[in-house]
Amino acid sequence: ANPFYQRIVPGAAAGRRLADVLPEAEAQGYVAILRHVLATGEPWVGREVELEFDRHGTGARERAAFNALYHPLTEEDGTVTGVIAVVVEVTDQVRARHEAERARADAE
């Protein structure tokens, strides 16, 4: 199982805030984006956004890339009551594309 998701999912399921479960997200601006969506009701989409975090709980940080969507949860009257976050890691795909681009540039 993925250690990153093992760290995030139980905290989210228990209703813990992202800033508490993943303090790196707050330090790198992603919690501020979440708060903006909550305050304004405007969804946010991030493609291949980078996050540096302690994936394995060892204190060593590594950089990863994610596609993310923060979407407001609203009542019928438009009141924003929460935000749903859908996040997919795309680190391997981004690395593979960069390697292919480097190989193509080297071949030219």
PDB file of N, CA and C in Angstrom:
ATOM      1  N   ALA A   1       0.839  -1.188   0.000  1.00  0.00           N
ATOM      2  CA  ALA A   1       0.000   0.000   0.000  1.00  0.00           C
ATOM      3  C   ALA A   1       0.884   1.252   0.000  1.00  0.00           C
ATOM      4  N   ASN A   2       0.344   2.329  -0.518  1.00  0.00           N
ATOM      5  CA  ASN A   2       1.075   3.585  -0.646  1.00  0.00           C
ATOM      6  C   ASN A   2       1.140   4.293   0.713  1.00  0.00           C
ATOM      7  N   PRO A   3       2.357   4.518   1.239  1.00  0.00           N
ATOM      8  CA  PRO A   3       2.485   5.156   2.557  1.00  0.00           C
ATOM      9  C   PRO A   3       1.869   6.548   2.616  1.00  0.00           C
ATOM     10  N   PHE A   4       1.919   7.288   1.502  1.00  0.00           N
ATOM     11  CA  PHE A   4       1.338   8.628   1.470  1.00  0.00           C
ATOM     12  C   PHE A   4      -0.165   8.555   1.728  1.00  0.00           C
ATOM     13  N   TYR A   5      -0.848   7.675   1.013  1.00  0.00           N
ATOM     14  CA  TYR A   5      -2.295   7.566   1.176  1.00  0.00           C
ATOM     15  C   TYR A   5      -2.651   6.968   2.532  1.00  0.00           C
ATOM     16  N   GLN A   6      -1.807   6.089   3.062  1.00  0.00           N
ATOM     17  CA  GLN A   6      -2.048   5.562   4.404  1.00  0.00           C
ATOM     18  C   GLN A   6      -1.955   6.679   5.437  1.00  0.00           C
ATOM     19  N   ARG A   7      -1.170   7.681   5.153  1.00  0.00           N
ATOM     20  CA  ARG A   7      -1.036   8.816   6.063  1.00  0.00           C
ATOM     21  C   ARG A   7      -2.232   9.762   5.960  1.00  0.00           C
ATOM     22  N   ILE A   8      -2.739   9.981   4.755  1.00  0.00           N
ATOM     23  CA  ILE A   8      -3.777  10.983   4.510  1.00  0.00           C
ATOM     24  C   ILE A   8      -5.188  10.442   4.765  1.00  0.00           C
ATOM     25  N   VAL A   9      -5.504   9.293   4.192  1.00  0.00           N
ATOM     26  CA  VAL A   9      -6.887   8.809   4.179  1.00  0.00           C
ATOM     27  C   VAL A   9      -7.464   8.577   5.578  1.00  0.00           C
ATOM     28  N   PRO A  10      -6.757   7.905   6.500  1.00  0.00           N
ATOM     29  CA  PRO A  10      -7.364   7.731   7.833  1.00  0.00           C
ATOM     30  C   PRO A  10      -7.654   9.055   8.532  1.00  0.00           C
ATOM     31  N   GLY A  11      -6.769  10.028   8.370  1.00  0.00           N
ATOM     32  CA  GLY A  11      -6.999  11.335   8.985  1.00  0.00           C
ATOM     33  C   GLY A  11      -8.214  12.023   8.398  1.00  0.00           C
ATOM     34  N   ALA A  12      -8.345  11.956   7.072  1.00  0.00           N
ATOM     35  CA  ALA A  12      -9.495  12.570   6.413  1.00  0.00           C
ATOM     36  C   ALA A  12     -10.783  11.864   6.827  1.00  0.00           C
ATOM     37  N   ALA A  13     -10.732  10.536   6.903  1.00  0.00           N
ATOM     38  CA  ALA A  13     -11.923   9.772   7.293  1.00  0.00           C
ATOM     39  C   ALA A  13     -12.344  10.109   8.722  1.00  0.00           C
ATOM     40  N   ALA A  14     -11.386  10.463   9.563  1.00  0.00           N
ATOM     41  CA  ALA A  14     -11.688  10.817  10.949  1.00  0.00           C
ATOM     42  C   ALA A  14     -12.093  12.282  11.089  1.00  0.00           C
ATOM     43  N   GLY A  15     -12.144  12.996   9.963  1.00  0.00           N
ATOM     44  CA  GLY A  15     -12.566  14.392   9.994  1.00  0.00           C
ATOM     45  C   GLY A  15     -11.467  15.363  10.366  1.00  0.00           C
ATOM     46  N   ARG A  16     -10.205  14.918  10.330  1.00  0.00           N
ATOM     47  CA  ARG A  16      -9.101  15.821  10.662  1.00  0.00           C
ATOM     48  C   ARG A  16      -8.834  16.767   9.508  1.00  0.00           C
ATOM     49  N   ARG A  17      -8.350  17.954   9.847  1.00  0.00           N
ATOM     50  CA  ARG A  17      -8.049  18.966   8.841  1.00  0.00           C
ATOM     51  C   ARG A  17      -6.780  18.590   8.070  1.00  0.00           C
ATOM     52  N   LEU A  18      -6.722  18.983   6.794  1.00  0.00           N
ATOM     53  CA  LEU A  18      -5.549  18.717   5.961  1.00  0.00           C
ATOM     54  C   LEU A  18      -4.292  19.294   6.599  1.00  0.00           C
ATOM     55  N   ALA A  19      -4.402  20.469   7.189  1.00  0.00           N
ATOM     56  CA  ALA A  19      -3.238  21.112   7.807  1.00  0.00           C
ATOM     57  C   ALA A  19      -2.675  20.271   8.948  1.00  0.00           C
ATOM     58  N   ASP A  20      -3.537  19.499   9.616  1.00  0.00           N
ATOM     59  CA  ASP A  20      -3.083  18.643  10.712  1.00  0.00           C
ATOM     60  C   ASP A  20      -2.503  17.335  10.194  1.00  0.00           C
ATOM     61  N   VAL A  21      -3.111  16.790   9.153  1.00  0.00           N
ATOM     62  CA  VAL A  21      -2.681  15.505   8.611  1.00  0.00           C
ATOM     63  C   VAL A  21      -1.418  15.654   7.769  1.00  0.00           C
ATOM     64  N   LEU A  22      -1.334  16.747   7.015  1.00  0.00           N
ATOM     65  CA  LEU A  22      -0.205  16.976   6.106  1.00  0.00           C
ATOM     66  C   LEU A  22       0.256  18.426   6.244  1.00  0.00           C
ATOM     67  N   PRO A  23       1.023  18.747   7.291  1.00  0.00           N
ATOM     68  CA  PRO A  23       1.427  20.135   7.501  1.00  0.00           C
ATOM     69  C   PRO A  23       2.223  20.710   6.333  1.00  0.00           C
ATOM     70  N   GLU A  24       2.872  19.847   5.560  1.00  0.00           N
ATOM     71  CA  GLU A  24       3.610  20.321   4.388  1.00  0.00           C
ATOM     72  C   GLU A  24       2.674  21.023   3.394  1.00  0.00           C
ATOM     73  N   ALA A  25       1.430  20.555   3.305  1.00  0.00           N
ATOM     74  CA  ALA A  25       0.466  21.160   2.386  1.00  0.00           C
ATOM     75  C   ALA A  25       0.149  22.589   2.795  1.00  0.00           C
ATOM     76  N   GLU A  26       0.107  22.834   4.097  1.00  0.00           N
ATOM     77  CA  GLU A  26      -0.137  24.201   4.556  1.00  0.00           C
ATOM     78  C   GLU A  26       1.067  25.077   4.251  1.00  0.00           C
ATOM     79  N   ALA A  27       2.252  24.588   4.544  1.00  0.00           N
ATOM     80  CA  ALA A  27       3.473  25.366   4.331  1.00  0.00           C
ATOM     81  C   ALA A  27       3.692  25.694   2.852  1.00  0.00           C
ATOM     82  N   GLN A  28       3.176  24.858   1.957  1.00  0.00           N
ATOM     83  CA  GLN A  28       3.398  25.065   0.519  1.00  0.00           C
ATOM     84  C   GLN A  28       2.197  25.680  -0.200  1.00  0.00           C
ATOM     85  N   GLY A  29       1.219  26.171   0.590  1.00  0.00           N
ATOM     86  CA  GLY A  29       0.135  26.971   0.015  1.00  0.00           C
ATOM     87  C   GLY A  29      -1.136  26.240  -0.357  1.00  0.00           C
ATOM     88  N   TYR A  30      -1.171  24.907  -0.232  1.00  0.00           N
ATOM     89  CA  TYR A  30      -2.355  24.179  -0.673  1.00  0.00           C
ATOM     90  C   TYR A  30      -3.531  24.303   0.286  1.00  0.00           C
ATOM     91  N   VAL A  31      -3.271  24.523   1.560  1.00  0.00           N
ATOM     92  CA  VAL A  31      -4.360  24.739   2.508  1.00  0.00           C
ATOM     93  C   VAL A  31      -4.982  26.114   2.267  1.00  0.00           C
ATOM     94  N   ALA A  32      -4.161  27.101   1.906  1.00  0.00           N
ATOM     95  CA  ALA A  32      -4.696  28.433   1.582  1.00  0.00           C
ATOM     96  C   ALA A  32      -5.631  28.343   0.376  1.00  0.00           C
ATOM     97  N   ILE A  33      -5.280  27.528  -0.606  1.00  0.00           N
ATOM     98  CA  ILE A  33      -6.149  27.349  -1.776  1.00  0.00           C
ATOM     99  C   ILE A  33      -7.462  26.703  -1.335  1.00  0.00           C
ATOM    100  N   LEU A  34      -7.373  25.699  -0.480  1.00  0.00           N
ATOM    101  CA  LEU A  34      -8.556  25.027   0.044  1.00  0.00           C
ATOM    102  C   LEU A  34      -9.460  26.020   0.765  1.00  0.00           C
ATOM    103  N   ARG A  35      -8.862  26.875   1.590  1.00  0.00           N
ATOM    104  CA  ARG A  35      -9.650  27.891   2.312  1.00  0.00           C
ATOM    105  C   ARG A  35     -10.311  28.875   1.347  1.00  0.00           C
ATOM    106  N   HIS A  36      -9.613  29.211   0.254  1.00  0.00           N
ATOM    107  CA  HIS A  36     -10.172  30.119  -0.750  1.00  0.00           C
ATOM    108  C   HIS A  36     -11.414  29.497  -1.401  1.00  0.00           C
ATOM    109  N   VAL A  37     -11.324  28.216  -1.741  1.00  0.00           N
ATOM    110  CA  VAL A  37     -12.481  27.527  -2.326  1.00  0.00           C
ATOM    111  C   VAL A  37     -13.639  27.523  -1.333  1.00  0.00           C
ATOM    112  N   LEU A  38     -13.357  27.269  -0.071  1.00  0.00           N
ATOM    113  CA  LEU A  38     -14.395  27.264   0.966  1.00  0.00           C
ATOM    114  C   LEU A  38     -15.034  28.647   1.107  1.00  0.00           C
ATOM    115  N   ALA A  39     -14.220  29.685   1.046  1.00  0.00           N
ATOM    116  CA  ALA A  39     -14.720  31.054   1.235  1.00  0.00           C
ATOM    117  C   ALA A  39     -15.477  31.582   0.024  1.00  0.00           C
ATOM    118  N   THR A  40     -15.037  31.210  -1.182  1.00  0.00           N
ATOM    119  CA  THR A  40     -15.607  31.798  -2.397  1.00  0.00           C
ATOM    120  C   THR A  40     -16.563  30.888  -3.152  1.00  0.00           C
ATOM    121  N   GLY A  41     -16.447  29.578  -2.932  1.00  0.00           N
ATOM    122  CA  GLY A  41     -17.245  28.635  -3.708  1.00  0.00           C
ATOM    123  C   GLY A  41     -16.711  28.406  -5.101  1.00  0.00           C
ATOM    124  N   GLU A  42     -15.512  28.932  -5.386  1.00  0.00           N
ATOM    125  CA  GLU A  42     -14.902  28.756  -6.707  1.00  0.00           C
ATOM    126  C   GLU A  42     -14.029  27.507  -6.701  1.00  0.00           C
ATOM    127  N   PRO A  43     -14.284  26.545  -7.610  1.00  0.00           N
ATOM    128  CA  PRO A  43     -13.442  25.354  -7.656  1.00  0.00           C
ATOM    129  C   PRO A  43     -12.020  25.710  -8.093  1.00  0.00           C
ATOM    130  N   TRP A  44     -11.084  24.835  -7.779  1.00  0.00           N
ATOM    131  CA  TRP A  44      -9.680  25.014  -8.171  1.00  0.00           C
ATOM    132  C   TRP A  44      -9.183  23.708  -8.775  1.00  0.00           C
ATOM    133  N   VAL A  45      -8.504  23.826  -9.914  1.00  0.00           N
ATOM    134  CA  VAL A  45      -7.904  22.669 -10.574  1.00  0.00           C
ATOM    135  C   VAL A  45      -6.413  22.905 -10.686  1.00  0.00           C
ATOM    136  N   GLY A  46      -5.612  21.942 -10.237  1.00  0.00           N
ATOM    137  CA  GLY A  46      -4.169  22.013 -10.369  1.00  0.00           C
ATOM    138  C   GLY A  46      -3.684  20.828 -11.177  1.00  0.00           C
ATOM    139  N   ARG A  47      -2.933  21.102 -12.220  1.00  0.00           N
ATOM    140  CA  ARG A  47      -2.391  20.035 -13.051  1.00  0.00           C
ATOM    141  C   ARG A  47      -0.889  19.935 -12.820  1.00  0.00           C
ATOM    142  N   GLU A  48      -0.462  18.741 -12.455  1.00  0.00           N
ATOM    143  CA  GLU A  48       0.954  18.464 -12.213  1.00  0.00           C
ATOM    144  C   GLU A  48       1.556  19.432 -11.194  1.00  0.00           C
ATOM    145  N   VAL A  49       0.777  19.753 -10.159  1.00  0.00           N
ATOM    146  CA  VAL A  49       1.285  20.616  -9.092  1.00  0.00           C
ATOM    147  C   VAL A  49       2.268  19.811  -8.248  1.00  0.00           C
ATOM    148  N   GLU A  50       3.288  20.483  -7.770  1.00  0.00           N
ATOM    149  CA  GLU A  50       4.311  19.793  -7.007  1.00  0.00           C
ATOM    150  C   GLU A  50       4.108  19.998  -5.519  1.00  0.00           C
ATOM    151  N   LEU A  51       4.417  18.964  -4.770  1.00  0.00           N
ATOM    152  CA  LEU A  51       4.379  18.998  -3.317  1.00  0.00           C
ATOM    153  C   LEU A  51       5.611  18.263  -2.823  1.00  0.00           C
ATOM    154  N   GLU A  52       6.327  18.893  -1.920  1.00  0.00           N
ATOM    155  CA  GLU A  52       7.483  18.251  -1.298  1.00  0.00           C
ATOM    156  C   GLU A  52       7.031  17.792   0.081  1.00  0.00           C
ATOM    157  N   PHE A  53       7.151  16.471   0.345  1.00  0.00           N
ATOM    158  CA  PHE A  53       6.637  15.955   1.611  1.00  0.00           C
ATOM    159  C   PHE A  53       7.402  14.713   2.042  1.00  0.00           C
ATOM    160  N   ASP A  54       7.195  14.374   3.288  1.00  0.00           N
ATOM    161  CA  ASP A  54       7.821  13.202   3.904  1.00  0.00           C
ATOM    162  C   ASP A  54       6.936  11.995   3.625  1.00  0.00           C
ATOM    163  N   ARG A  55       7.149  11.371   2.499  1.00  0.00           N
ATOM    164  CA  ARG A  55       6.294  10.278   2.034  1.00  0.00           C
ATOM    165  C   ARG A  55       6.299   9.076   2.984  1.00  0.00           C
ATOM    166  N   HIS A  56       7.454   8.740   3.541  1.00  0.00           N
ATOM    167  CA  HIS A  56       7.584   7.504   4.307  1.00  0.00           C
ATOM    168  C   HIS A  56       7.649   7.722   5.821  1.00  0.00           C
ATOM    169  N   GLY A  57       7.482   8.969   6.271  1.00  0.00           N
ATOM    170  CA  GLY A  57       7.509   9.244   7.700  1.00  0.00           C
ATOM    171  C   GLY A  57       8.894   9.142   8.313  1.00  0.00           C
ATOM    172  N   THR A  58       9.935   9.315   7.495  1.00  0.00           N
ATOM    173  CA  THR A  58      11.315   9.198   7.978  1.00  0.00           C
ATOM    174  C   THR A  58      11.966  10.553   8.216  1.00  0.00           C
ATOM    175  N   GLY A  59      11.284  11.629   7.832  1.00  0.00           N
ATOM    176  CA  GLY A  59      11.860  12.961   7.939  1.00  0.00           C
ATOM    177  C   GLY A  59      12.497  13.426   6.643  1.00  0.00           C
ATOM    178  N   ALA A  60      12.720  12.495   5.704  1.00  0.00           N
ATOM    179  CA  ALA A  60      13.305  12.850   4.405  1.00  0.00           C
ATOM    180  C   ALA A  60      12.185  13.263   3.457  1.00  0.00           C
ATOM    181  N   ARG A  61      12.301  14.454   2.916  1.00  0.00           N
ATOM    182  CA  ARG A  61      11.274  14.948   1.996  1.00  0.00           C
ATOM    183  C   ARG A  61      11.618  14.587   0.559  1.00  0.00           C
ATOM    184  N   GLU A  62      10.583  14.348  -0.221  1.00  0.00           N
ATOM    185  CA  GLU A  62      10.771  14.135  -1.649  1.00  0.00           C
ATOM    186  C   GLU A  62       9.693  14.896  -2.403  1.00  0.00           C
ATOM    187  N   ARG A  63       9.991  15.210  -3.654  1.00  0.00           N
ATOM    188  CA  ARG A  63       9.073  15.984  -4.493  1.00  0.00           C
ATOM    189  C   ARG A  63       8.201  15.025  -5.293  1.00  0.00           C
ATOM    190  N   ALA A  64       6.923  15.346  -5.360  1.00  0.00           N
ATOM    191  CA  ALA A  64       5.976  14.549  -6.136  1.00  0.00           C
ATOM    192  C   ALA A  64       5.054  15.495  -6.892  1.00  0.00           C
ATOM    193  N   ALA A  65       4.397  14.964  -7.921  1.00  0.00           N
ATOM    194  CA  ALA A  65       3.475  15.751  -8.730  1.00  0.00           C
ATOM    195  C   ALA A  65       2.076  15.153  -8.620  1.00  0.00           C
ATOM    196  N   PHE A  66       1.081  16.045  -8.586  1.00  0.00           N
ATOM    197  CA  PHE A  66      -0.306  15.620  -8.425  1.00  0.00           C
ATOM    198  C   PHE A  66      -1.210  16.420  -9.359  1.00  0.00           C
ATOM    199  N   ASN A  67      -2.261  15.780  -9.826  1.00  0.00           N
ATOM    200  CA  ASN A  67      -3.394  16.481 -10.414  1.00  0.00           C
ATOM    201  C   ASN A  67      -4.417  16.583  -9.296  1.00  0.00           C
ATOM    202  N   ALA A  68      -4.978  17.765  -9.102  1.00  0.00           N
ATOM    203  CA  ALA A  68      -5.867  17.960  -7.967  1.00  0.00           C
ATOM    204  C   ALA A  68      -7.071  18.810  -8.354  1.00  0.00           C
ATOM    205  N   LEU A  69      -8.176  18.500  -7.721  1.00  0.00           N
ATOM    206  CA  LEU A  69      -9.392  19.285  -7.864  1.00  0.00           C
ATOM    207  C   LEU A  69      -9.937  19.536  -6.468  1.00  0.00           C
ATOM    208  N   TYR A  70     -10.152  20.801  -6.140  1.00  0.00           N
ATOM    209  CA  TYR A  70     -10.866  21.180  -4.922  1.00  0.00           C
ATOM    210  C   TYR A  70     -12.219  21.708  -5.394  1.00  0.00           C
ATOM    211  N   HIS A  71     -13.277  21.064  -4.974  1.00  0.00           N
ATOM    212  CA  HIS A  71     -14.607  21.483  -5.421  1.00  0.00           C
ATOM    213  C   HIS A  71     -15.495  21.762  -4.208  1.00  0.00           C
ATOM    214  N   PRO A  72     -16.202  22.909  -4.210  1.00  0.00           N
ATOM    215  CA  PRO A  72     -17.053  23.241  -3.061  1.00  0.00           C
ATOM    216  C   PRO A  72     -18.249  22.305  -2.960  1.00  0.00           C
ATOM    217  N   LEU A  73     -18.609  21.992  -1.734  1.00  0.00           N
ATOM    218  CA  LEU A  73     -19.853  21.286  -1.450  1.00  0.00           C
ATOM    219  C   LEU A  73     -20.851  22.348  -1.015  1.00  0.00           C
ATOM    220  N   THR A  74     -22.006  22.382  -1.669  1.00  0.00           N
ATOM    221  CA  THR A  74     -22.955  23.460  -1.390  1.00  0.00           C
ATOM    222  C   THR A  74     -24.342  22.920  -1.032  1.00  0.00           C
ATOM    223  N   GLU A  75     -25.057  23.738  -0.286  1.00  0.00           N
ATOM    224  CA  GLU A  75     -26.461  23.472   0.014  1.00  0.00           C
ATOM    225  C   GLU A  75     -27.291  23.988  -1.163  1.00  0.00           C
ATOM    226  N   GLU A  76     -28.575  23.682  -1.154  1.00  0.00           N
ATOM    227  CA  GLU A  76     -29.449  24.131  -2.239  1.00  0.00           C
ATOM    228  C   GLU A  76     -29.458  25.642  -2.386  1.00  0.00           C
ATOM    229  N   ASP A  77     -29.273  26.372  -1.275  1.00  0.00           N
ATOM    230  CA  ASP A  77     -29.282  27.837  -1.341  1.00  0.00           C
ATOM    231  C   ASP A  77     -27.934  28.412  -1.755  1.00  0.00           C
ATOM    232  N   GLY A  78     -26.958  27.549  -2.068  1.00  0.00           N
ATOM    233  CA  GLY A  78     -25.651  28.011  -2.519  1.00  0.00           C
ATOM    234  C   GLY A  78     -24.626  28.159  -1.411  1.00  0.00           C
ATOM    235  N   THR A  79     -25.019  27.966  -0.166  1.00  0.00           N
ATOM    236  CA  THR A  79     -24.084  28.056   0.959  1.00  0.00           C
ATOM    237  C   THR A  79     -23.032  26.963   0.848  1.00  0.00           C
ATOM    238  N   VAL A  80     -21.770  27.347   0.918  1.00  0.00           N
ATOM    239  CA  VAL A  80     -20.676  26.385   0.860  1.00  0.00           C
ATOM    240  C   VAL A  80     -20.492  25.779   2.252  1.00  0.00           C
ATOM    241  N   THR A  81     -20.603  24.465   2.329  1.00  0.00           N
ATOM    242  CA  THR A  81     -20.507  23.779   3.616  1.00  0.00           C
ATOM    243  C   THR A  81     -19.232  22.959   3.760  1.00  0.00           C
ATOM    244  N   GLY A  82     -18.488  22.827   2.687  1.00  0.00           N
ATOM    245  CA  GLY A  82     -17.254  22.048   2.731  1.00  0.00           C
ATOM    246  C   GLY A  82     -16.599  22.023   1.374  1.00  0.00           C
ATOM    247  N   VAL A  83     -15.513  21.285   1.296  1.00  0.00           N
ATOM    248  CA  VAL A  83     -14.776  21.151   0.047  1.00  0.00           C
ATOM    249  C   VAL A  83     -14.390  19.689  -0.105  1.00  0.00           C
ATOM    250  N   ILE A  84     -14.596  19.160  -1.292  1.00  0.00           N
ATOM    251  CA  ILE A  84     -14.108  17.820  -1.582  1.00  0.00           C
ATOM    252  C   ILE A  84     -12.822  17.968  -2.385  1.00  0.00           C
ATOM    253  N   ALA A  85     -11.833  17.178  -2.024  1.00  0.00           N
ATOM    254  CA  ALA A  85     -10.553  17.205  -2.731  1.00  0.00           C
ATOM    255  C   ALA A  85     -10.368  15.861  -3.420  1.00  0.00           C
ATOM    256  N   VAL A  86     -10.118  15.907  -4.720  1.00  0.00           N
ATOM    257  CA  VAL A  86      -9.810  14.714  -5.490  1.00  0.00           C
ATOM    258  C   VAL A  86      -8.377  14.892  -5.972  1.00  0.00           C
ATOM    259  N   VAL A  87      -7.486  14.002  -5.524  1.00  0.00           N
ATOM    260  CA  VAL A  87      -6.062  14.163  -5.796  1.00  0.00           C
ATOM    261  C   VAL A  87      -5.513  12.843  -6.331  1.00  0.00           C
ATOM    262  N   VAL A  88      -4.806  12.928  -7.461  1.00  0.00           N
ATOM    263  CA  VAL A  88      -4.207  11.751  -8.083  1.00  0.00           C
ATOM    264  C   VAL A  88      -2.724  12.029  -8.289  1.00  0.00           C
ATOM    265  N   GLU A  89      -1.886  11.132  -7.812  1.00  0.00           N
ATOM    266  CA  GLU A  89      -0.445  11.316  -8.008  1.00  0.00           C
ATOM    267  C   GLU A  89      -0.071  10.976  -9.444  1.00  0.00           C
ATOM    268  N   VAL A  90       0.714  11.867 -10.059  1.00  0.00           N
ATOM    269  CA  VAL A  90       1.147  11.679 -11.443  1.00  0.00           C
ATOM    270  C   VAL A  90       2.669  11.796 -11.571  1.00  0.00           C
ATOM    271  N   THR A  91       3.375  11.578 -10.466  1.00  0.00           N
ATOM    272  CA  THR A  91       4.830  11.724 -10.460  1.00  0.00           C
ATOM    273  C   THR A  91       5.490  10.872 -11.527  1.00  0.00           C
ATOM    274  N   ASP A  92       5.131   9.599 -11.614  1.00  0.00           N
ATOM    275  CA  ASP A  92       5.769   8.705 -12.579  1.00  0.00           C
ATOM    276  C   ASP A  92       5.515   9.155 -14.011  1.00  0.00           C
ATOM    277  N   GLN A  93       4.307   9.605 -14.312  1.00  0.00           N
ATOM    278  CA  GLN A  93       3.983  10.061 -15.658  1.00  0.00           C
ATOM    279  C   GLN A  93       4.773  11.318 -16.013  1.00  0.00           C
ATOM    280  N   VAL A  94       4.892  12.242 -15.066  1.00  0.00           N
ATOM    281  CA  VAL A  94       5.638  13.481 -15.309  1.00  0.00           C
ATOM    282  C   VAL A  94       7.114  13.162 -15.553  1.00  0.00           C
ATOM    283  N   ARG A  95       7.691  12.295 -14.726  1.00  0.00           N
ATOM    284  CA  ARG A  95       9.096  11.909 -14.916  1.00  0.00           C
ATOM    285  C   ARG A  95       9.304  11.250 -16.271  1.00  0.00           C
ATOM    286  N   ALA A  96       8.409  10.348 -16.652  1.00  0.00           N
ATOM    287  CA  ALA A  96       8.541   9.657 -17.939  1.00  0.00           C
ATOM    288  C   ALA A  96       8.466  10.645 -19.103  1.00  0.00           C
ATOM    289  N   ARG A  97       7.558  11.613 -19.011  1.00  0.00           N
ATOM    290  CA  ARG A  97       7.446  12.610 -20.079  1.00  0.00           C
ATOM    291  C   ARG A  97       8.714  13.452 -20.165  1.00  0.00           C
ATOM    292  N   HIS A  98       9.254  13.859 -19.005  1.00  0.00           N
ATOM    293  CA  HIS A  98      10.479  14.656 -19.007  1.00  0.00           C
ATOM    294  C   HIS A  98      11.645  13.861 -19.588  1.00  0.00           C
ATOM    295  N   GLU A  99      11.743  12.575 -19.254  1.00  0.00           N
ATOM    296  CA  GLU A  99      12.805  11.738 -19.810  1.00  0.00           C
ATOM    297  C   GLU A  99      12.661  11.606 -21.322  1.00  0.00           C
ATOM    298  N   ALA A 100      11.425  11.433 -21.804  1.00  0.00           N
ATOM    299  CA  ALA A 100      11.180  11.335 -23.246  1.00  0.00           C
ATOM    300  C   ALA A 100      11.546  12.641 -23.938  1.00  0.00           C
ATOM    301  N   GLU A 101      11.218  13.776 -23.311  1.00  0.00           N
ATOM    302  CA  GLU A 101      11.557  15.069 -23.905  1.00  0.00           C
ATOM    303  C   GLU A 101      13.062  15.263 -23.975  1.00  0.00           C
ATOM    304  N   ARG A 102      13.781  14.849 -22.901  1.00  0.00           N
ATOM    305  CA  ARG A 102      15.244  14.944 -22.913  1.00  0.00           C
ATOM    306  C   ARG A 102      15.853  14.056 -23.981  1.00  0.00           C
ATOM    307  N   ALA A 103      15.324  12.840 -24.108  1.00  0.00           N
ATOM    308  CA  ALA A 103      15.848  11.908 -25.127  1.00  0.00           C
ATOM    309  C   ALA A 103      15.607  12.452 -26.524  1.00  0.00           C
ATOM    310  N   ARG A 104      14.445  13.045 -26.745  1.00  0.00           N
ATOM    311  CA  ARG A 104      14.122  13.608 -28.059  1.00  0.00           C
ATOM    312  C   ARG A 104      15.055  14.791 -28.359  1.00  0.00           C
ATOM    313  N   ALA A 105      15.299  15.627 -27.335  1.00  0.00           N
ATOM    314  CA  ALA A 105      16.214  16.774 -27.533  1.00  0.00           C
ATOM    315  C   ALA A 105      17.629  16.296 -27.809  1.00  0.00           C
ATOM    316  N   ASP A 106      18.067  15.243 -27.119  1.00  0.00           N
ATOM    317  CA  ASP A 106      19.415  14.704 -27.339  1.00  0.00           C
ATOM    318  C   ASP A 106      19.544  14.120 -28.745  1.00  0.00           C
ATOM    319  N   ALA A 107      18.452  13.519 -29.245  1.00  0.00           N
ATOM    320  CA  ALA A 107      18.481  12.898 -30.570  1.00  0.00           C
ATOM    321  C   ALA A 107      18.522  13.941 -31.678  1.00  0.00           C
ATOM    322  N   GLU A 108      18.004  15.112 -31.400  1.00  0.00           N
ATOM    323  CA  GLU A 108      17.985  16.171 -32.419  1.00  0.00           C
ATOM    324  C   GLU A 108      19.329  16.824 -32.423  1.00  0.00           C
TER     325      GLU A 108
END
